[in-house]
Short mmCIF file of C-alpha atoms in Angstrom, two decimals:
data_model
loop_
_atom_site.label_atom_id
_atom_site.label_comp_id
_atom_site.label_asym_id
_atom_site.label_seq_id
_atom_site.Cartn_x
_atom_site.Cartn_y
_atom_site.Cartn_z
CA UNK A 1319 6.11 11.64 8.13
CA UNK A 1320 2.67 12.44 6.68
CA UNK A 1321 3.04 14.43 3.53
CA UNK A 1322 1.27 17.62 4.19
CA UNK A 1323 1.90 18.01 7.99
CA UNK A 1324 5.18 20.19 7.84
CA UNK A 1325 6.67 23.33 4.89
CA UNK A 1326 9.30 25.18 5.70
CA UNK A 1327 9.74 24.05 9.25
CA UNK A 1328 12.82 23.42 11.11
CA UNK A 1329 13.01 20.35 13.92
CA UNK A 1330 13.03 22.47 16.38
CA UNK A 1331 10.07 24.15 15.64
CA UNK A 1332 8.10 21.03 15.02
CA UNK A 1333 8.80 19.91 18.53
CA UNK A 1334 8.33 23.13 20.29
CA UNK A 1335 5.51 23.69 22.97
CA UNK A 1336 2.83 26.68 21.49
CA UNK A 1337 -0.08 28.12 23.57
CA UNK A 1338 -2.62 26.09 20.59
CA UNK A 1339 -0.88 22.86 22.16
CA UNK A 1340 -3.51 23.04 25.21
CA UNK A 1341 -6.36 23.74 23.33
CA UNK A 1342 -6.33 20.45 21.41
CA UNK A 1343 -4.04 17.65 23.57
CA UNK A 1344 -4.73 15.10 21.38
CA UNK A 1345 -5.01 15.92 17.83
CA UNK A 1346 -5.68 13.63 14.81
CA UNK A 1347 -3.23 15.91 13.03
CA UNK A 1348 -0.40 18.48 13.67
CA UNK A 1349 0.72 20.58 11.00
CA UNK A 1350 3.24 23.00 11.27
CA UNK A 1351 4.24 25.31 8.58
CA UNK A 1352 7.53 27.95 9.08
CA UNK A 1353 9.32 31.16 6.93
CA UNK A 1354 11.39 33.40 6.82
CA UNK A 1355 10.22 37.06 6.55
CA UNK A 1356 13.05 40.21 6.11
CA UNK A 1357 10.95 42.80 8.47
CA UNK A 1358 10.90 43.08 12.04
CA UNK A 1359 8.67 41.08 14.56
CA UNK A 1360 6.54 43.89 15.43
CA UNK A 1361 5.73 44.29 11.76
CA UNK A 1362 5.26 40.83 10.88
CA UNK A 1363 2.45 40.85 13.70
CA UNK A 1364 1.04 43.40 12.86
CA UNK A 1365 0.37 41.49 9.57
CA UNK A 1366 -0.98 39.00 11.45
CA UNK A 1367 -3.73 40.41 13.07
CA UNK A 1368 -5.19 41.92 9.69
CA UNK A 1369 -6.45 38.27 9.89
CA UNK A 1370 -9.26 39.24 11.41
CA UNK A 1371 -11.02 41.04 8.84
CA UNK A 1372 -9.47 38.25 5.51
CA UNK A 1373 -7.22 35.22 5.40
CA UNK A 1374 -4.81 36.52 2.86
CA UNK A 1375 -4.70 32.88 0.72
CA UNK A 1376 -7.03 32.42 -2.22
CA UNK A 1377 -9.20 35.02 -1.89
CA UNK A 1378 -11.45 33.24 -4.90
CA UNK A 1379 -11.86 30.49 -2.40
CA UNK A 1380 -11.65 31.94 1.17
CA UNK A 1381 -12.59 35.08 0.83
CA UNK A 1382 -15.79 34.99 -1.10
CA UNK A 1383 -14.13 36.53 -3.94
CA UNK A 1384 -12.90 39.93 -2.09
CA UNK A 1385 -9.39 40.63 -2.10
CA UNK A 1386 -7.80 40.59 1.07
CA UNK A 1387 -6.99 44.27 1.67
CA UNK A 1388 -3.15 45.32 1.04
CA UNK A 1389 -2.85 48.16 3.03
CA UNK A 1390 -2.40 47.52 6.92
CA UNK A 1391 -5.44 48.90 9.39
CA UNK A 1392 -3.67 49.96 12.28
CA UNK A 1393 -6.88 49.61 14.26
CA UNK A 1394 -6.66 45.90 13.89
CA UNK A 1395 -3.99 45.31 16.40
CA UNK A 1396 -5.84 46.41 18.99
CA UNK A 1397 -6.64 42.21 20.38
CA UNK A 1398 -8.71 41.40 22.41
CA UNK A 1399 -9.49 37.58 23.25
CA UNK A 1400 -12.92 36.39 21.79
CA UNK A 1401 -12.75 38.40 18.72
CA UNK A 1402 -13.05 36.95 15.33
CA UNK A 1403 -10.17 36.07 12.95
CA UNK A 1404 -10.99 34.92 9.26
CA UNK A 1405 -14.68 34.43 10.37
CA UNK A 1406 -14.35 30.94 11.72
CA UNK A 1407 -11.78 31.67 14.25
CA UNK A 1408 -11.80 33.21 17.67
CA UNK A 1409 -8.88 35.07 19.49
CA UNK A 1410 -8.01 32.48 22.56
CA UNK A 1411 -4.94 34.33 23.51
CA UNK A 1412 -1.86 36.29 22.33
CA UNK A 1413 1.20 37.95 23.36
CA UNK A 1414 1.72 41.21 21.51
CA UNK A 1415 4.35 41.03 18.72
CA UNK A 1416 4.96 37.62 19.73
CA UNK A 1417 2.02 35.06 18.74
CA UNK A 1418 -1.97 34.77 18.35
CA UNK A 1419 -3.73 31.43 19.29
CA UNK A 1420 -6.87 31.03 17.60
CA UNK A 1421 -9.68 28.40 18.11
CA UNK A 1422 -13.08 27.17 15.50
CA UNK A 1423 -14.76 23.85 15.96
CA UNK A 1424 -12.18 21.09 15.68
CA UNK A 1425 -9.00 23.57 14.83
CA UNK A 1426 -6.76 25.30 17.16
CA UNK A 1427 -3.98 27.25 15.57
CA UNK A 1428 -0.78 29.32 16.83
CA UNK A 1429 1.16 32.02 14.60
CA UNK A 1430 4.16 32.75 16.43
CA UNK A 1431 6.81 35.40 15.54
CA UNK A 1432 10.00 35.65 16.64
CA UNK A 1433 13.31 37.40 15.65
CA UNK A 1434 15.70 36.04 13.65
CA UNK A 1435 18.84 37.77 12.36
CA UNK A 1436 17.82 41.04 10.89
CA UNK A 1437 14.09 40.23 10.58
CA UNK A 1438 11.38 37.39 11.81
CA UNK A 1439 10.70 34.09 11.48
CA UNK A 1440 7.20 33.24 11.54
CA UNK A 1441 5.89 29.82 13.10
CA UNK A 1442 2.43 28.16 12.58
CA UNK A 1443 0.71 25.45 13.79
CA UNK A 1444 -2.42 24.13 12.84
CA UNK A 1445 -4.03 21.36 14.89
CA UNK A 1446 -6.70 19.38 13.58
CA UNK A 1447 -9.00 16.91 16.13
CA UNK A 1448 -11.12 13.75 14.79
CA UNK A 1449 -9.80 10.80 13.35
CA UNK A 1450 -6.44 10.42 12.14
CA UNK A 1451 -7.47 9.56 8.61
CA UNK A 1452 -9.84 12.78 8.13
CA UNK A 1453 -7.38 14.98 10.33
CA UNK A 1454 -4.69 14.24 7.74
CA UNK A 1455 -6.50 14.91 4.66
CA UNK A 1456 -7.67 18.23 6.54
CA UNK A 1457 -3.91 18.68 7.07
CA UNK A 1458 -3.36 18.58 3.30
CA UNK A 1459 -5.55 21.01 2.20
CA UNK A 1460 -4.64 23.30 4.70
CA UNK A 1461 -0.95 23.31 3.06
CA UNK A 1462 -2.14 24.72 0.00
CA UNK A 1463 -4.19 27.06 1.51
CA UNK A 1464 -1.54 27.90 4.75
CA UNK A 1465 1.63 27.97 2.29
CA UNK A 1466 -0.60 30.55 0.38
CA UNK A 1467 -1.46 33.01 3.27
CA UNK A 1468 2.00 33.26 5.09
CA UNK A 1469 4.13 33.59 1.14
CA UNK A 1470 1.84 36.50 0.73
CA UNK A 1471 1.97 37.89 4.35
CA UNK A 1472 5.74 37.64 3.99
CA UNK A 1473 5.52 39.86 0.83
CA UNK A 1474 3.08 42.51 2.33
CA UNK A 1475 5.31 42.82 5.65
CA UNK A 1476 8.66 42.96 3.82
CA UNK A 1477 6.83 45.49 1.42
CA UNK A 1478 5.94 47.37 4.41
CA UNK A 1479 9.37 47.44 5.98
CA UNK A 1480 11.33 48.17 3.40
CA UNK A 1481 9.62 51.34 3.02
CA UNK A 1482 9.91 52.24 6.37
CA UNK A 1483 13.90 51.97 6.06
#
């Protein structure tokens, strides 16, 4: 295995079919990237889409500087497919409180959530098209960045439901 094409995953998730699968049937890379998150699925999504307006990872680097915003805008999970996520990205399809499939030049990505025990489990997978070589080293970078954005939407969702119970 390629270092940088898996964190946190289980086999089971690396092998599993997601919506992003189609958009890119042969990729130079797939990355998949998996936690654990103590809140419920519809909370964890609704995490998610906030991705439309900031990628929660290093703001310094992704985010011109701006923090991505730590309060939840409830208007933002109103989807609809076309719109923009983290500027690059546009909404190719979704499932409410289960996943959003997003698409940019060369990148398709699914975040799927799904229950598990008392809370969620949330599922990524970037893929990356071109040649193998640059695909992986894409892959790479994207860990760093990836790991970043789903540790800190697991602490603003868990934030979130633990003071709603």
């Amino acid at each position: 295995m390629t270092p940088g094409l898996t964190w946190g995953v289980r086999p089971s998730e690396r092998t599993a079919s997601l919506p992003c699968d189609g958009l890119c049937p042969r990729p130079g890379a797939q990355a998949d990237r998996a936690i654990s998150i103590a809140a419920p699925p519809p909370i964890v999504f609704s995490w998610l889409c906030q991705l439309r307006v900031a990628p929660y990872s290093y703001d310094m680097l992704d985010n011109l500087g701006r923090r991505s915003p730590r309060e939840r805008n409830p208007e933002l999970v109103r989807l609809e497919v076309g719109q923009r996520f983290m500027t690059v990205f546009a909404l190719r399809s979704f499932i409410d409180c289960q996943h959003i499939t997003l698409r940019s030049k060369g990148v398709a990505v699914t975040y799927e959530v799904r229950p598990e025990e008392a809370g969620s489990r949330l599922h990524a997978r970037v893929l990356f098209a071109g040649p193998q070589p640059l695909a992986h080293l894409l892959a790479l970078g994207d860990l760093v960045m990836m790991r970043k954005q789903l540790l800190t939407l697991k602490s603003l969702a868990e934030r979130e439901a633990a003071a709603t119970f």
